XYZ file of C-alpha atoms in Angstrom:
469
model
C 174.726 -142.852 44.402
C 175.614 -144.442 41.094
C 175.264 -143.668 37.426
C 172.528 -145.875 36.011
C 170.359 -146.386 32.962
C 167.318 -144.990 34.728
C 163.918 -145.095 33.022
C 162.706 -141.727 31.734
C 159.061 -142.825 32.014
C 156.600 -140.827 34.115
C 156.084 -141.650 37.772
C 152.875 -143.618 37.226
C 154.378 -145.794 34.495
C 157.513 -146.501 36.522
C 155.423 -147.661 39.480
C 153.358 -149.873 37.110
C 156.570 -151.144 35.436
C 155.516 -149.828 32.028
C 158.404 -149.340 29.618
C 159.043 -146.384 27.342
C 158.230 -146.670 23.662
C 157.396 -144.507 20.676
C 155.804 -147.101 18.341
C 152.201 -147.006 17.151
C 149.793 -147.616 20.050
C 147.890 -150.226 17.962
C 150.939 -152.489 17.916
C 152.312 -151.746 21.404
C 149.507 -150.278 23.501
C 151.317 -150.735 26.848
C 154.154 -148.244 26.435
C 154.793 -144.832 27.998
C 155.172 -142.424 25.081
C 156.513 -139.484 27.195
C 153.843 -137.074 25.958
C 153.047 -133.925 27.955
C 151.094 -132.926 29.956
C 150.362 -136.649 30.367
C 151.435 -139.788 28.566
C 149.140 -142.155 26.680
C 149.019 -144.674 29.558
C 147.912 -142.046 32.086
C 145.336 -140.783 29.588
C 143.911 -144.306 29.056
C 143.761 -144.964 32.811
C 142.293 -141.559 33.591
C 145.218 -140.732 35.896
C 146.800 -137.379 36.603
C 150.346 -137.718 35.225
C 152.954 -137.197 37.947
C 155.506 -135.856 35.491
C 158.967 -136.877 34.378
C 162.356 -136.853 36.023
C 164.938 -134.185 35.177
C 168.119 -134.934 33.287
C 170.138 -134.805 36.509
C 167.836 -137.382 38.128
C 168.398 -139.677 35.148
C 172.150 -139.219 35.381
C 172.463 -139.802 39.138
C 170.334 -142.257 41.053
C 170.296 -142.745 44.810
C 170.882 -146.419 45.587
C 171.392 -146.023 49.323
C 168.110 -147.692 50.287
C 168.514 -150.695 47.997
C 172.115 -151.189 49.126
C 171.068 -151.176 52.779
C 168.317 -153.699 52.029
C 170.810 -156.013 50.315
C 173.167 -155.740 53.261
C 170.321 -156.543 55.660
C 169.378 -159.583 53.608
C 172.970 -160.730 53.498
C 173.440 -160.302 57.260
C 170.199 -162.204 57.919
C 171.428 -165.181 55.892
C 174.728 -165.146 57.778
C 172.895 -165.043 61.140
C 170.813 -168.148 60.298
C 173.865 -170.224 59.473
C 176.111 -168.917 62.244
C 175.639 -170.294 65.745
C 177.663 -167.460 67.221
C 176.535 -164.268 65.470
C 178.590 -161.149 65.778
C 177.481 -158.248 67.939
C 177.175 -155.593 65.236
C 174.022 -154.647 63.399
C 173.130 -152.298 60.567
C 171.017 -149.237 61.175
C 168.923 -148.243 58.183
C 168.559 -144.537 57.546
C 166.399 -142.714 55.094
C 168.482 -141.665 52.074
C 168.912 -137.919 51.931
C 171.140 -137.625 48.853
C 170.148 -135.139 46.163
C 171.767 -133.279 43.312
C 172.683 -130.267 45.469
C 174.480 -132.520 47.936
C 176.402 -133.948 44.995
C 177.276 -130.412 43.860
C 178.571 -129.537 47.331
C 180.731 -132.658 47.369
C 182.091 -131.743 43.948
C 182.995 -128.319 45.319
C 184.820 -129.704 48.355
C 186.675 -132.241 46.229
C 187.813 -129.741 43.602
C 187.322 -126.063 44.466
C 187.924 -125.571 48.185
C 190.268 -122.619 47.588
C 189.277 -121.067 50.903
C 190.174 -124.216 52.819
C 188.489 -126.011 55.701
C 187.602 -122.771 57.447
C 184.952 -122.196 54.805
C 183.075 -125.182 56.229
C 182.578 -123.186 59.420
C 181.184 -120.292 57.387
C 178.361 -122.417 56.031
C 174.893 -122.204 57.528
C 173.326 -125.654 57.636
C 169.787 -124.358 58.201
C 167.923 -125.192 54.984
C 165.213 -122.595 55.555
C 167.758 -119.768 55.653
C 170.858 -120.855 53.689
C 173.937 -118.671 53.820
C 175.546 -117.068 50.789
C 178.495 -119.444 51.247
C 176.225 -122.482 50.921
C 174.329 -121.220 47.875
C 177.477 -119.966 46.170
C 179.469 -123.156 46.532
C 176.444 -125.197 45.426
C 176.190 -123.111 42.261
C 179.896 -123.714 41.565
C 179.517 -127.475 42.013
C 176.475 -127.572 39.750
C 178.245 -125.510 37.099
C 181.272 -127.819 37.211
C 179.049 -130.867 36.698
C 177.247 -129.128 33.850
C 180.489 -128.176 32.090
C 182.031 -131.624 32.418
C 178.886 -133.510 31.345
C 177.847 -130.843 28.798
C 174.406 -130.824 30.398
C 172.328 -127.701 29.599
C 169.661 -128.656 32.149
C 172.251 -128.859 34.874
C 173.701 -125.511 33.792
C 170.244 -123.961 33.959
C 169.933 -125.244 37.518
C 173.400 -123.859 38.324
C 172.503 -120.410 36.999
C 169.298 -120.347 39.034
C 171.302 -121.209 42.137
C 173.813 -118.494 41.185
C 171.018 -115.916 40.903
C 169.699 -116.990 44.290
C 173.185 -116.537 45.778
C 173.272 -113.010 44.339
C 169.976 -112.244 46.065
C 171.317 -113.580 49.362
C 174.396 -111.367 49.023
C 172.254 -108.355 48.175
C 170.203 -108.976 51.284
C 173.414 -109.106 53.320
C 174.506 -105.745 51.894
C 171.293 -103.852 52.576
C 170.418 -105.683 55.786
C 172.167 -106.375 59.056
C 175.660 -107.189 57.853
C 177.077 -107.924 61.286
C 175.524 -111.370 61.131
C 176.946 -113.683 58.499
C 179.643 -111.316 57.244
C 182.192 -114.134 56.991
C 179.743 -116.213 54.945
C 179.265 -113.226 52.652
C 183.023 -112.931 52.120
C 183.268 -116.597 51.190
C 180.090 -116.512 49.101
C 181.178 -113.543 47.023
C 184.644 -114.997 46.414
C 183.238 -118.364 45.320
C 180.932 -116.717 42.795
C 184.071 -115.513 41.024
C 184.918 -119.193 40.458
C 181.451 -119.691 38.955
C 182.024 -116.840 36.491
C 185.322 -118.323 35.391
C 184.301 -121.939 34.822
C 181.138 -120.877 32.956
C 182.941 -118.368 30.737
C 182.516 -118.959 27.021
C 183.048 -117.019 23.829
C 179.932 -114.954 24.513
C 180.788 -113.800 28.042
C 183.498 -111.610 29.510
C 186.617 -113.480 30.672
C 187.068 -110.837 33.375
C 183.593 -111.099 34.904
C 185.090 -112.884 37.925
C 186.655 -109.611 39.086
C 183.423 -108.045 40.309
C 182.905 -110.816 42.853
C 186.514 -110.643 44.041
C 186.171 -106.903 44.595
C 182.937 -107.640 46.458
C 184.697 -110.151 48.712
C 187.417 -107.580 49.419
C 184.775 -104.984 50.327
C 183.138 -107.428 52.746
C 186.561 -108.146 54.228
C 187.122 -104.424 54.686
C 183.845 -104.155 56.567
C 184.882 -107.080 58.757
C 188.194 -105.357 59.507
C 186.487 -102.167 60.625
C 183.564 -103.715 62.500
C 184.633 -106.968 64.099
C 188.400 -107.040 63.810
C 190.569 -109.882 62.519
C 191.711 -113.214 63.896
C 194.873 -113.251 65.990
C 196.946 -114.681 63.127
C 196.624 -114.641 59.317
C 194.684 -117.462 57.718
C 194.984 -118.833 54.197
C 191.456 -117.715 53.313
C 192.285 -114.052 53.924
C 195.613 -114.381 52.088
C 193.948 -115.902 49.008
C 191.426 -113.056 48.879
C 194.226 -110.480 49.217
C 196.281 -111.903 46.357
C 193.331 -112.460 44.039
C 192.202 -108.876 44.661
C 195.708 -107.650 43.791
C 195.556 -109.562 40.487
C 192.129 -108.118 39.711
C 193.479 -104.609 40.369
C 196.520 -105.267 38.178
C 194.359 -106.405 35.271
C 191.847 -103.558 35.579
C 194.410 -100.821 36.304
C 192.963 -100.101 39.745
C 194.802 -99.692 43.032
C 194.688 -102.268 45.818
C 192.417 -101.047 48.640
C 194.401 -99.426 51.437
C 192.907 -101.589 54.164
C 194.273 -104.694 52.418
C 197.779 -103.230 52.332
C 197.473 -102.572 56.072
C 196.732 -106.222 56.890
C 200.348 -107.492 56.852
C 201.337 -104.883 59.413
C 198.331 -105.691 61.575
C 199.433 -109.326 61.581
C 203.000 -108.354 62.419
C 204.386 -109.118 58.951
C 206.158 -105.926 57.881
C 207.440 -106.041 54.307
C 211.073 -105.206 55.199
C 211.672 -107.666 58.007
C 212.160 -111.410 58.218
C 212.717 -113.912 60.986
C 214.259 -117.355 61.197
C 211.639 -120.101 60.938
C 208.940 -117.526 60.263
C 205.363 -118.761 60.000
C 204.736 -119.456 56.273
C 201.514 -117.439 56.465
C 203.414 -114.402 57.733
C 205.934 -114.869 54.918
C 203.038 -114.890 52.448
C 201.671 -111.677 53.977
C 205.090 -110.006 53.650
C 205.132 -110.897 49.974
C 201.631 -109.501 49.520
C 202.698 -106.186 51.068
C 205.449 -105.838 48.451
C 203.296 -107.013 45.567
C 200.288 -104.854 46.496
C 202.444 -101.749 46.767
C 203.986 -102.474 43.371
C 200.541 -102.873 41.768
C 199.553 -99.492 43.198
C 202.717 -97.829 41.884
C 201.894 -99.091 38.404
C 198.291 -97.916 38.719
C 199.394 -94.440 39.796
C 202.029 -94.368 37.036
C 199.273 -94.828 34.461
C 197.834 -91.556 35.779
C 201.212 -89.839 35.195
C 201.830 -89.290 38.915
C 205.479 -90.458 38.679
C 208.394 -89.470 36.488
C 209.958 -92.292 34.430
C 213.199 -91.997 36.395
C 211.300 -92.361 39.662
C 209.526 -95.442 38.385
C 212.780 -97.114 37.325
C 214.350 -96.492 40.724
C 211.266 -97.717 42.586
C 211.013 -100.817 40.384
C 214.698 -101.712 40.894
C 214.385 -101.322 44.673
C 211.195 -103.388 44.726
C 212.735 -106.161 42.642
C 215.627 -106.302 45.103
C 213.175 -106.475 48.018
C 211.432 -109.390 46.302
C 214.720 -111.242 45.845
C 215.523 -110.649 49.521
C 212.131 -112.134 50.392
C 212.929 -115.250 48.367
C 216.339 -115.776 49.975
C 215.044 -115.251 53.541
C 212.447 -118.037 53.427
C 212.722 -121.097 55.691
C 213.663 -124.489 54.255
C 210.007 -125.570 54.104
C 209.547 -123.273 51.097
C 212.157 -125.070 48.989
C 211.291 -126.781 45.698
C 213.217 -128.732 43.065
C 213.125 -129.559 39.378
C 212.523 -133.132 38.264
C 215.194 -134.668 36.077
C 212.468 -136.065 33.826
C 209.828 -133.725 32.479
C 209.628 -129.920 32.597
C 208.190 -129.443 36.072
C 209.002 -128.208 39.569
C 207.969 -130.131 42.688
C 206.777 -128.206 45.763
C 205.758 -129.081 49.283
C 202.098 -128.529 48.373
C 199.879 -126.653 45.927
C 199.513 -123.608 48.188
C 203.291 -123.289 48.362
C 203.474 -123.399 44.557
C 200.905 -120.599 44.328
C 202.937 -118.345 46.595
C 206.077 -118.870 44.533
C 204.162 -117.956 41.386
C 202.840 -114.797 43.020
C 206.476 -113.969 43.769
C 207.421 -114.548 40.123
C 204.528 -112.437 38.905
C 205.568 -109.568 41.188
C 209.128 -109.691 39.863
C 207.861 -109.736 36.263
C 205.786 -106.646 37.063
C 208.815 -104.845 38.531
C 211.040 -105.658 35.559
C 208.281 -104.734 33.105
C 208.138 -101.279 34.694
C 211.909 -100.951 34.265
C 211.695 -101.828 30.566
C 208.684 -99.611 29.842
C 210.259 -96.503 31.388
C 213.862 -96.967 30.327
C 213.375 -95.783 26.745
C 212.127 -92.368 27.850
C 214.807 -91.748 30.463
C 217.126 -88.772 30.266
C 220.787 -89.345 29.262
C 221.807 -89.055 32.921
C 220.070 -92.393 33.584
C 222.124 -94.357 31.044
C 223.946 -96.317 33.808
C 220.685 -98.299 34.085
C 221.209 -99.663 30.573
C 222.673 -102.902 31.929
C 219.626 -103.323 34.166
C 217.401 -102.909 31.095
C 218.949 -105.949 29.416
C 218.851 -107.977 32.609
C 215.137 -107.271 32.973
C 214.358 -108.921 29.633
C 216.292 -112.036 30.665
C 214.654 -112.073 34.102
C 211.134 -111.934 32.671
C 211.855 -114.779 30.238
C 213.285 -116.960 33.020
C 210.431 -116.266 35.445
C 207.810 -117.051 32.799
C 209.365 -120.465 32.200
C 209.416 -121.132 35.947
C 205.694 -120.320 36.156
C 204.870 -122.607 33.254
C 206.934 -125.425 34.788
C 205.064 -125.141 38.089
C 201.659 -125.787 36.510
C 202.041 -129.566 35.925
C 202.578 -130.127 39.665
C 199.565 -127.995 40.563
C 197.159 -129.688 38.168
C 198.504 -133.180 38.764
C 198.304 -132.827 42.551
C 194.645 -131.836 42.451
C 193.600 -134.475 39.911
C 195.041 -137.493 41.694
C 191.877 -138.373 43.722
C 189.483 -140.565 41.774
C 186.601 -138.213 42.546
C 188.245 -135.148 41.019
C 186.954 -133.486 37.878
C 189.227 -132.290 35.064
C 188.632 -128.767 36.409
C 189.723 -127.637 39.855
C 190.841 -124.667 41.927
C 194.147 -124.673 40.011
C 192.140 -123.685 36.939
C 190.953 -120.551 38.748
C 194.450 -119.703 39.972
C 196.080 -120.361 36.586
C 193.548 -118.280 34.696
C 193.858 -115.250 36.976
C 197.647 -115.533 36.835
C 197.783 -115.826 33.037
C 195.336 -112.956 32.573
C 197.655 -110.829 34.726
C 200.719 -111.924 32.779
C 199.015 -111.070 29.493
C 199.011 -107.447 30.673
C 202.781 -107.535 31.237
C 204.191 -109.785 28.492
C 203.631 -110.641 24.852
C 200.086 -111.995 24.746
C 200.480 -114.200 21.680
C 203.615 -115.880 23.027
C 201.917 -116.422 26.378
C 198.908 -118.131 24.796
C 201.175 -120.309 22.686
C 203.691 -121.352 25.372
C 201.997 -121.597 28.786
C 200.509 -125.102 28.368
C 203.533 -126.933 26.877
C 204.975 -128.247 30.191
C 201.554 -129.247 31.541
C 200.657 -131.090 28.344
C 204.021 -132.854 28.206
C 203.561 -134.154 31.773
C 199.785 -134.753 31.870
C 199.119 -135.648 28.246
C 195.652 -135.675 26.731
C 193.882 -135.594 30.098
C 194.912 -131.942 30.270
C 192.966 -131.051 27.098
C 189.677 -130.341 28.881
C 191.234 -128.040 31.482
C 193.360 -126.297 28.875
C 190.271 -125.551 26.794
C 188.541 -123.778 29.670
C 191.644 -121.736 30.507
C 192.023 -120.716 26.868
C 188.411 -119.495 26.771
C 189.361 -117.030 29.493
C 192.451 -115.745 27.660
C 190.713 -114.429 24.531
């Protein structure tokens, strides 16, 4: 595949090597004028016009066959001049590349939030594609459309998105025992579609409905088929993203999700030396999910302010204990040049930012309830001041982690200026906007990333900002 200056002429004119032109037919009678339903050349020849190529076909052209032919010709010339030819030979195959295959590659290169396991969830049977396949294809198409500002491509992406919705609906009303894992992945990936296609005319929180759908599918899987023997990153990502969606919407995290850490043997109040990083992540989720639920119930006036302050202080201490009990593989450091932290990998950086978000939530609850405490609770006044300082420090740490995340995912030459870090960053910032000063957040979050990445961050920043208003 390569980007080429492909001819937009109709199929008949391309086969007859007739060029495109819009001049008067008296002066240049042998030009394809692109008229519909058939051009002037087809009309003169009495042919049925075969139609024109789409914008995506003009943008991307399959050159597999011509490349193979050139290689064959080259190898033939070498064979004639070489008395001792080598033993290898080329095997020509029919090119199978199309725009949907390109979209799937774009997804794997940039948006594989659910990891390699998602590849096993895909159904390769074209006649009956899974929701995972259709969903990730719609995301890849949408990413191409956004980057290239191609309305035709976006129309194709939205049609694929609608088809994925129909596949999911069929899974809900049909036999859900088959393909339930594909449905989980498919629903989650549609939340990415909603985010990268968000504009000033659509809701920046539309992604939540698909995340809640993925969580519901996961709950069905828990009750019907059980879980794998150990936690996997895909399940952990769905758990955390669901917790963020519940925090933003004021809902409570589903009970079956809060039970998962215990089912995996990761109780929130225990730690072990050299603990599996996935179990450590599940322990953090247990604390964070419980804290989100406390806040949701507090909004319904089910707790006294004094109770909330005590619970928030205890939870913040539990979070700090979690951070100090981690193995050395979780460590990170600050670069001497540039405002950024360096982590072992992007997933590790995400977990640390979930930790920071949970602590900001705990300290926000302390601040919000302190002013209405009774005089007997005045000893917590010192904690009140510390909470303000803690939130400010944690916000800066989150902002300084973003350059590493975006830079790590944009290093491959095939990457787009939008990636899975865009999805993570947007959900995180939307959550933080519920807990901190919104105007300051919008103004400050991108400074470290822009200082490190420069102008190449402009495109990604623009999409994130669309989801913050």
